[in-house]
mmCIF file of C-alpha atoms and ligand atoms in Angstrom:
data_model
loop_
_atom_site.group_PDB
_atom_site.id
_atom_site.type_symbol
_atom_site.label_atom_id
_atom_site.label_comp_id
_atom_site.label_asym_id
_atom_site.label_seq_id
_atom_site.Cartn_x
_atom_site.Cartn_y
_atom_site.Cartn_z
ATOM 1 C CA MET A 1 19.377 -10.098 -15.482
ATOM 2 C CA ALA A 2 22.349 -8.478 -13.805
ATOM 3 C CA LYS A 3 21.613 -7.286 -10.311
ATOM 4 C CA PRO A 4 21.850 -3.495 -9.851
ATOM 5 C CA PRO A 5 24.384 -2.336 -7.210
ATOM 6 C CA ILE A 6 23.090 -1.933 -3.688
ATOM 7 C CA ASN A 7 22.684 1.811 -2.871
ATOM 8 C CA PRO A 8 23.409 2.245 0.871
ATOM 9 C CA GLN A 9 21.575 5.543 0.783
ATOM 10 C CA LYS A 10 18.324 4.039 -0.491
ATOM 11 C CA ILE A 11 15.649 2.872 1.850
ATOM 12 C CA VAL A 12 12.645 1.015 0.485
ATOM 13 C CA VAL A 13 9.516 0.550 2.563
ATOM 14 C CA LEU A 14 6.892 -2.053 1.726
ATOM 15 C CA SER A 15 3.739 -1.208 3.701
ATOM 16 C CA GLY A 16 0.336 -2.736 4.239
ATOM 17 C CA ALA A 17 -2.909 -2.043 6.071
ATOM 18 C CA GLY A 18 -1.219 -2.378 9.481
ATOM 19 C CA ILE A 19 0.474 0.957 9.211
ATOM 20 C CA SER A 20 -2.815 2.705 8.762
ATOM 21 C CA ALA A 21 -4.521 0.836 11.598
ATOM 22 C CA PRO A 22 -3.333 3.281 14.291
ATOM 23 C CA SER A 23 -5.030 5.945 12.163
ATOM 24 C CA GLY A 24 -8.304 4.105 12.586
ATOM 25 C CA LEU A 25 -8.486 2.391 9.243
ATOM 26 C CA ALA A 26 -9.446 -1.306 9.300
ATOM 27 C CA THR A 27 -7.024 -3.913 8.063
ATOM 28 C CA PHE A 28 -8.216 -6.854 5.938
ATOM 29 C CA ARG A 29 -7.355 -10.075 7.732
ATOM 30 C CA ASP A 30 -7.153 -9.170 11.444
ATOM 31 C CA GLY A 31 -10.252 -10.172 13.484
ATOM 32 C CA GLY A 32 -13.135 -7.960 12.435
ATOM 33 C CA GLY A 33 -11.226 -6.845 9.380
ATOM 34 C CA ILE A 34 -12.698 -5.815 6.004
ATOM 35 C CA TRP A 35 -12.789 -9.386 4.652
ATOM 36 C CA ASP A 36 -14.607 -10.518 7.718
ATOM 37 C CA ARG A 37 -17.351 -8.032 6.917
ATOM 38 C CA TYR A 38 -17.413 -8.032 3.113
ATOM 39 C CA LYS A 39 -17.001 -10.840 0.495
ATOM 40 C CA ILE A 40 -14.168 -10.091 -1.922
ATOM 41 C CA GLU A 41 -16.159 -11.546 -4.810
ATOM 42 C CA GLU A 42 -19.059 -9.162 -4.102
ATOM 43 C CA VAL A 43 -17.115 -5.912 -3.889
ATOM 44 C CA ALA A 44 -13.520 -6.171 -5.196
ATOM 45 C CA THR A 45 -13.507 -8.075 -8.531
ATOM 46 C CA PRO A 46 -14.332 -7.113 -12.158
ATOM 47 C CA GLU A 47 -17.216 -9.707 -11.970
ATOM 48 C CA ALA A 48 -18.658 -7.806 -8.918
ATOM 49 C CA TRP A 49 -18.475 -4.613 -10.907
ATOM 50 C CA ALA A 50 -20.231 -6.134 -13.840
ATOM 51 C CA LYS A 51 -22.953 -7.652 -11.640
ATOM 52 C CA ASP A 52 -23.707 -4.820 -9.237
ATOM 53 C CA PRO A 53 -21.667 -1.587 -9.783
ATOM 54 C CA ALA A 54 -23.675 0.357 -7.244
ATOM 55 C CA ARG A 55 -22.693 -2.057 -4.502
ATOM 56 C CA VAL A 56 -19.007 -1.824 -5.431
ATOM 57 C CA LEU A 57 -19.234 1.985 -5.597
ATOM 58 C CA ASP A 58 -20.873 2.006 -2.069
ATOM 59 C CA PHE A 59 -18.061 -0.141 -0.634
ATOM 60 C CA TYR A 60 -15.317 2.168 -1.947
ATOM 61 C CA ASN A 61 -17.313 5.365 -1.256
ATOM 62 C CA GLU A 62 -17.431 4.299 2.413
ATOM 63 C CA ARG A 63 -13.677 3.476 2.516
ATOM 64 C CA ARG A 64 -12.813 6.630 0.682
ATOM 65 C CA ALA A 65 -14.677 8.805 3.189
ATOM 66 C CA GLN A 66 -13.057 6.980 6.066
ATOM 67 C CA ALA A 67 -9.599 7.367 4.544
ATOM 68 C CA ALA A 68 -10.185 11.128 3.865
ATOM 69 C CA ALA A 69 -11.225 11.599 7.525
ATOM 70 C CA ALA A 70 -8.282 9.650 8.875
ATOM 71 C CA LEU A 71 -4.985 11.372 9.866
ATOM 72 C CA PRO A 72 -1.407 10.091 9.242
ATOM 73 C CA ASN A 73 0.216 8.620 12.392
ATOM 74 C CA ASP A 74 3.729 8.647 13.866
ATOM 75 C CA GLY A 75 4.565 5.601 11.684
ATOM 76 C CA HIS A 76 3.870 7.484 8.406
ATOM 77 C CA ARG A 77 5.673 10.558 9.782
ATOM 78 C CA ALA A 78 8.749 8.569 10.846
ATOM 79 C CA ILE A 79 9.084 7.113 7.301
ATOM 80 C CA ALA A 80 8.879 10.663 5.868
ATOM 81 C CA GLU A 81 11.550 11.824 8.328
ATOM 82 C CA LEU A 82 14.037 9.359 6.818
ATOM 83 C CA GLU A 83 14.089 11.597 3.717
ATOM 84 C CA LYS A 84 16.270 14.021 5.708
ATOM 85 C CA ARG A 85 19.235 11.685 5.129
ATOM 86 C CA PHE A 86 18.161 8.940 2.698
ATOM 87 C CA GLU A 87 16.570 8.387 -0.673
ATOM 88 C CA VAL A 88 13.241 6.839 0.389
ATOM 89 C CA VAL A 89 10.783 4.982 -1.803
ATOM 90 C CA VAL A 90 7.520 3.829 -0.257
ATOM 91 C CA ILE A 91 5.907 0.874 -2.027
ATOM 92 C CA THR A 92 2.480 0.456 -0.499
ATOM 93 C CA GLN A 93 -0.371 -1.991 -0.904
ATOM 94 C CA ASN A 94 -2.605 0.650 0.819
ATOM 95 C CA VAL A 95 -5.054 2.751 -1.151
ATOM 96 C CA ASP A 96 -5.240 5.553 1.394
ATOM 97 C CA ASP A 97 -3.009 8.699 1.016
ATOM 98 C CA LEU A 98 -1.689 8.691 4.547
ATOM 99 C CA HIS A 99 1.956 8.171 3.385
ATOM 100 C CA GLU A 100 1.710 11.318 1.251
ATOM 101 C CA ARG A 101 -0.151 13.309 3.896
ATOM 102 C CA GLY A 102 2.475 12.119 6.404
ATOM 103 C CA GLY A 103 5.145 13.752 4.231
ATOM 104 C CA SER A 104 6.558 11.001 1.958
ATOM 105 C CA GLY A 105 7.570 12.356 -1.355
ATOM 106 C CA ARG A 106 7.829 9.084 -3.410
ATOM 107 C CA VAL A 107 4.965 6.631 -3.015
ATOM 108 C CA ILE A 108 4.226 3.676 -5.389
ATOM 109 C CA HIS A 109 0.659 2.488 -4.979
ATOM 110 C CA LEU A 110 0.560 -1.147 -6.180
ATOM 111 C CA HIS A 111 -3.131 -1.549 -5.551
ATOM 112 C CA GLY A 112 -4.440 1.895 -6.668
ATOM 113 C CA GLU A 113 -5.710 4.902 -4.821
ATOM 114 C CA LEU A 114 -9.069 5.711 -3.169
ATOM 115 C CA ARG A 115 -8.753 9.445 -3.881
ATOM 116 C CA LYS A 116 -8.867 8.817 -7.672
ATOM 117 C CA ALA A 117 -11.498 7.778 -10.115
ATOM 118 C CA ARG A 118 -10.948 6.227 -13.523
ATOM 119 C CA SER A 119 -12.722 5.978 -16.842
ATOM 120 C CA THR A 120 -14.075 2.575 -17.780
ATOM 121 C CA VAL A 121 -13.153 3.032 -21.470
ATOM 122 C CA ASP A 122 -9.809 4.756 -21.219
ATOM 123 C CA PRO A 123 -7.659 3.740 -18.247
ATOM 124 C CA THR A 124 -5.444 6.747 -18.823
ATOM 125 C CA LEU A 125 -8.353 9.025 -17.863
ATOM 126 C CA VAL A 126 -7.809 9.314 -14.137
ATOM 127 C CA TYR A 127 -9.475 12.058 -11.966
ATOM 128 C CA GLU A 128 -8.541 13.364 -8.439
ATOM 129 C CA ILE A 129 -11.760 13.180 -6.364
ATOM 130 C CA GLY A 130 -10.410 13.455 -2.789
ATOM 131 C CA GLY A 131 -12.933 11.884 -0.409
ATOM 132 C CA ALA A 132 -15.972 12.420 -2.742
ATOM 133 C CA PRO A 133 -18.209 9.530 -3.663
ATOM 134 C CA ILE A 134 -18.481 8.063 -7.176
ATOM 135 C CA GLN A 135 -22.123 7.513 -8.150
ATOM 136 C CA ILE A 136 -23.804 5.600 -10.946
ATOM 137 C CA GLY A 137 -24.121 8.214 -13.764
ATOM 138 C CA ASP A 138 -20.762 9.919 -12.971
ATOM 139 C CA ARG A 139 -19.018 9.930 -16.292
ATOM 140 C CA CYS A 140 -15.590 10.491 -17.744
ATOM 141 C CA ALA A 141 -14.828 12.992 -20.489
ATOM 142 C CA GLN A 142 -15.607 10.314 -23.021
ATOM 143 C CA GLY A 143 -18.983 9.706 -21.456
ATOM 144 C CA SER A 144 -18.266 6.341 -19.747
ATOM 145 C CA GLN A 145 -19.124 5.428 -16.135
ATOM 146 C CA LEU A 146 -16.366 6.220 -13.635
ATOM 147 C CA ARG A 147 -14.960 3.468 -11.450
ATOM 148 C CA PRO A 148 -12.633 3.412 -8.424
ATOM 149 C CA HIS A 149 -8.930 3.697 -9.371
ATOM 150 C CA ILE A 150 -8.338 0.473 -7.452
ATOM 151 C CA VAL A 151 -6.726 -2.804 -8.493
ATOM 152 C CA TRP A 152 -9.380 -5.485 -8.012
ATOM 153 C CA PHE A 153 -8.501 -9.173 -7.497
ATOM 154 C CA GLY A 154 -7.668 -10.554 -10.897
ATOM 155 C CA GLU A 155 -6.510 -7.183 -12.268
ATOM 156 C CA GLU A 156 -2.921 -6.206 -13.032
ATOM 157 C CA VAL A 157 -1.013 -4.619 -10.131
ATOM 158 C CA GLN A 158 0.286 -1.044 -10.925
ATOM 159 C CA ARG A 159 4.031 -0.088 -11.308
ATOM 160 C CA PHE A 160 5.206 -3.530 -10.258
ATOM 161 C CA GLU A 161 8.425 -3.560 -12.338
ATOM 162 C CA GLU A 162 9.306 -0.132 -11.025
ATOM 163 C CA ALA A 163 8.760 -1.420 -7.508
ATOM 164 C CA GLU A 164 10.970 -4.492 -8.152
ATOM 165 C CA GLU A 165 13.805 -2.351 -9.416
ATOM 166 C CA GLU A 166 13.650 -0.090 -6.378
ATOM 167 C CA MET A 167 13.673 -3.065 -3.964
ATOM 168 C CA ARG A 168 16.689 -4.682 -5.727
ATOM 169 C CA SER A 169 18.857 -1.639 -5.203
ATOM 170 C CA ALA A 170 17.841 -0.773 -1.560
ATOM 171 C CA GLY A 171 20.542 -0.757 1.064
ATOM 172 C CA LYS A 172 17.827 -0.870 3.819
ATOM 173 C CA VAL A 173 14.352 -2.474 3.561
ATOM 174 C CA VAL A 174 11.409 -2.136 5.930
ATOM 175 C CA VAL A 175 8.309 -4.313 5.620
ATOM 176 C CA VAL A 176 5.612 -2.923 7.805
ATOM 177 C CA GLY A 177 2.029 -3.895 8.594
ATOM 178 C CA THR A 178 1.425 -6.482 5.976
ATOM 179 C CA SER A 179 0.455 -10.177 6.275
ATOM 180 C CA LEU A 180 2.298 -10.830 2.977
ATOM 181 C CA ALA A 181 -0.783 -12.807 1.952
ATOM 182 C CA VAL A 182 -1.349 -11.246 -1.491
ATOM 183 C CA PHE A 183 0.866 -11.687 -4.518
ATOM 184 C CA PRO A 184 2.649 -10.383 -6.463
ATOM 185 C CA ALA A 185 3.084 -7.600 -3.861
ATOM 186 C CA ALA A 186 4.273 -10.005 -1.199
ATOM 187 C CA GLY A 187 6.812 -11.397 -3.615
ATOM 188 C CA LEU A 188 8.693 -8.108 -3.514
ATOM 189 C CA VAL A 189 10.355 -9.165 -0.277
ATOM 190 C CA ARG A 190 12.319 -11.771 -2.255
ATOM 191 C CA ARG A 191 13.863 -8.970 -4.331
ATOM 192 C CA ALA A 192 15.461 -7.517 -1.227
ATOM 193 C CA ARG A 193 19.185 -8.229 -1.359
ATOM 194 C CA TYR A 194 21.178 -10.463 0.906
ATOM 195 C CA GLY A 195 23.490 -7.550 1.696
ATOM 196 C CA ALA A 196 20.713 -5.124 2.527
ATOM 197 C CA GLU A 197 19.630 -4.422 6.140
ATOM 198 C CA LYS A 198 16.099 -6.002 6.268
ATOM 199 C CA VAL A 199 13.557 -5.260 9.053
ATOM 200 C CA MET A 200 9.985 -6.413 9.420
ATOM 201 C CA VAL A 201 7.668 -4.497 11.733
ATOM 202 C CA ASP A 202 4.421 -6.127 12.752
ATOM 203 C CA LEU A 203 2.018 -6.377 15.659
ATOM 204 C CA GLU A 204 1.825 -10.148 15.464
ATOM 205 C CA ILE A 205 4.475 -12.795 15.724
ATOM 206 C CA GLY A 206 4.202 -14.567 12.410
ATOM 207 C CA PRO A 207 6.308 -16.120 9.604
ATOM 208 C CA ARG A 208 8.975 -13.687 8.496
ATOM 209 C CA PRO A 209 10.712 -13.453 5.144
ATOM 210 C CA TYR A 210 14.315 -14.911 5.050
ATOM 211 C CA GLY A 211 17.012 -12.611 6.304
ATOM 212 C CA PHE A 212 14.598 -10.135 7.977
ATOM 213 C CA THR A 213 14.934 -9.269 11.628
ATOM 214 C CA VAL A 214 11.553 -8.610 13.324
ATOM 215 C CA MET A 215 10.510 -5.693 15.501
ATOM 216 C CA HIS A 216 7.181 -6.644 17.192
ATOM 217 C CA GLY A 217 4.784 -3.821 18.015
ATOM 218 C CA SER A 218 2.528 -1.230 16.545
ATOM 219 C CA ALA A 219 3.936 0.642 13.534
ATOM 220 C CA ASP A 220 3.257 4.056 15.094
ATOM 221 C CA LYS A 221 5.419 3.104 18.110
ATOM 222 C CA VAL A 222 8.120 0.931 16.546
ATOM 223 C CA LEU A 223 8.929 2.925 13.366
ATOM 224 C CA PRO A 224 9.968 6.161 15.256
ATOM 225 C CA THR A 225 12.480 4.045 17.219
ATOM 226 C CA LEU A 226 13.905 2.413 14.075
ATOM 227 C CA VAL A 227 14.125 5.833 12.305
ATOM 228 C CA LYS A 228 15.853 7.458 15.210
ATOM 229 C CA ARG A 229 18.442 4.721 15.107
ATOM 230 C CA TRP A 230 18.925 5.060 11.359
ATOM 231 C CA LEU A 231 19.144 8.791 11.541
ATOM 232 C CA GLY A 232 21.767 8.401 14.305
ATOM 233 C CA GLY A 233 19.557 9.874 16.998
ATOM 234 C CA GLU A 234 20.516 7.193 19.527
HETATM 235 N N1 APR B 301 1.216 -2.058 13.555
HETATM 236 C C1 APR B 301 1.860 -2.988 12.809
HETATM 237 N N2 APR B 301 1.264 -4.072 12.163
HETATM 238 C C2 APR B 301 -0.067 -4.160 12.311
HETATM 239 C C3 APR B 301 -0.823 -3.273 13.129
HETATM 240 C C4 APR B 301 -0.133 -2.194 13.739
HETATM 241 N N3 APR B 301 -0.828 -1.307 14.536
HETATM 242 N N4 APR B 301 -2.115 -3.683 13.044
HETATM 243 C C5 APR B 301 -2.101 -4.793 12.295
HETATM 244 N N5 APR B 301 -0.887 -5.086 11.848
HETATM 245 C C6 APR B 301 -0.470 -6.129 10.923
HETATM 246 C C7 APR B 301 -1.207 -7.480 11.041
HETATM 247 O O1 APR B 301 -0.576 -8.241 12.092
HETATM 248 C C8 APR B 301 -1.035 -8.081 9.660
HETATM 249 O O2 APR B 301 0.237 -8.684 9.574
HETATM 250 O O3 APR B 301 -0.767 -5.686 9.618
HETATM 251 C C9 APR B 301 -1.055 -6.800 8.774
HETATM 252 C C10 APR B 301 -2.360 -6.614 8.071
HETATM 253 O O4 APR B 301 -2.522 -7.628 7.135
HETATM 254 P P1 APR B 301 -3.724 -7.586 6.109
HETATM 255 O O5 APR B 301 -4.936 -7.201 6.817
HETATM 256 O O6 APR B 301 -3.698 -8.816 5.302
HETATM 257 O O7 APR B 301 -3.391 -6.302 5.162
HETATM 258 P P2 APR B 301 -2.394 -6.309 3.931
HETATM 259 O O8 APR B 301 -1.189 -7.241 4.165
HETATM 260 O O9 APR B 301 -2.077 -4.864 3.638
HETATM 261 O O10 APR B 301 -3.241 -6.893 2.714
HETATM 262 C C11 APR B 301 -2.696 -6.902 1.480
HETATM 263 O O11 APR B 301 -4.836 -7.636 0.514
HETATM 264 O O12 APR B 301 -7.078 -7.534 0.293
HETATM 265 C C12 APR B 301 -5.904 -7.115 -0.265
HETATM 266 O O13 APR B 301 -5.636 -5.235 -1.575
HETATM 267 C C13 APR B 301 -5.749 -5.640 -0.276
HETATM 268 O O14 APR B 301 -3.738 -4.324 -0.173
HETATM 269 C C14 APR B 301 -4.457 -5.362 0.507
HETATM 270 C C15 APR B 301 -3.735 -6.695 0.394
#
């Protein structure tokens, strides 16, 4: 497939749980993270839903309430500020809405959204529920049980082709707060172009994707510095 031209005015951000950590939301794989406290196969798979839907609902009800109570941080706001001068597309693995509440206008949620519920018979029936819980007995317009609008392990990631296209034409790419442990999301970094400026922001010193420079530190501290540089503030 012919590669689209690189758009120097387009910035694509690929974010993970680390950008929401300064807002008080737990990451998944850091010490004490979500997958230290819950088993994926008990709360985040279609099989878990079939076996014990109430337990799955409780898991996401708790996270939805936490996300609704959290506030965007300087990292989310810095990314939104880039929209003053650039076309910015945020591709996030996160299911909170902190990018939107931080001011970003274009957010692609690969793994779904906590603030939405979905029908279990018609996936096009999606409802905005904010921070409210989903209970057993809550039904869609067609009478079926509502489920979290979340991509469980083993389910298809949302809007992935769209995300790939955006990444392939980006003139600047920022990967922030992700361990790049989960595919296909992590594979998006390989769509970043050789000629694009590529930066990875992370608290830890870890393996970095080819061609990326790394800025170590917390997203809410590092991103404002990077954004100031890109907006010509320095
Ligand atoms: N600033 C920047 N990076 C941070 C910060 C911070 N304040 N705190 C943690 N990090 C980094 C960690 O070093 C790690 O690299 O964020 C990353 C968090 O990695 P994970 O917990 O694996 O989260 P994520 O990469 O988003 O997980 C991907 O896995 O379970 C699935 O669907 C879930 O979307 C999630 C996916």
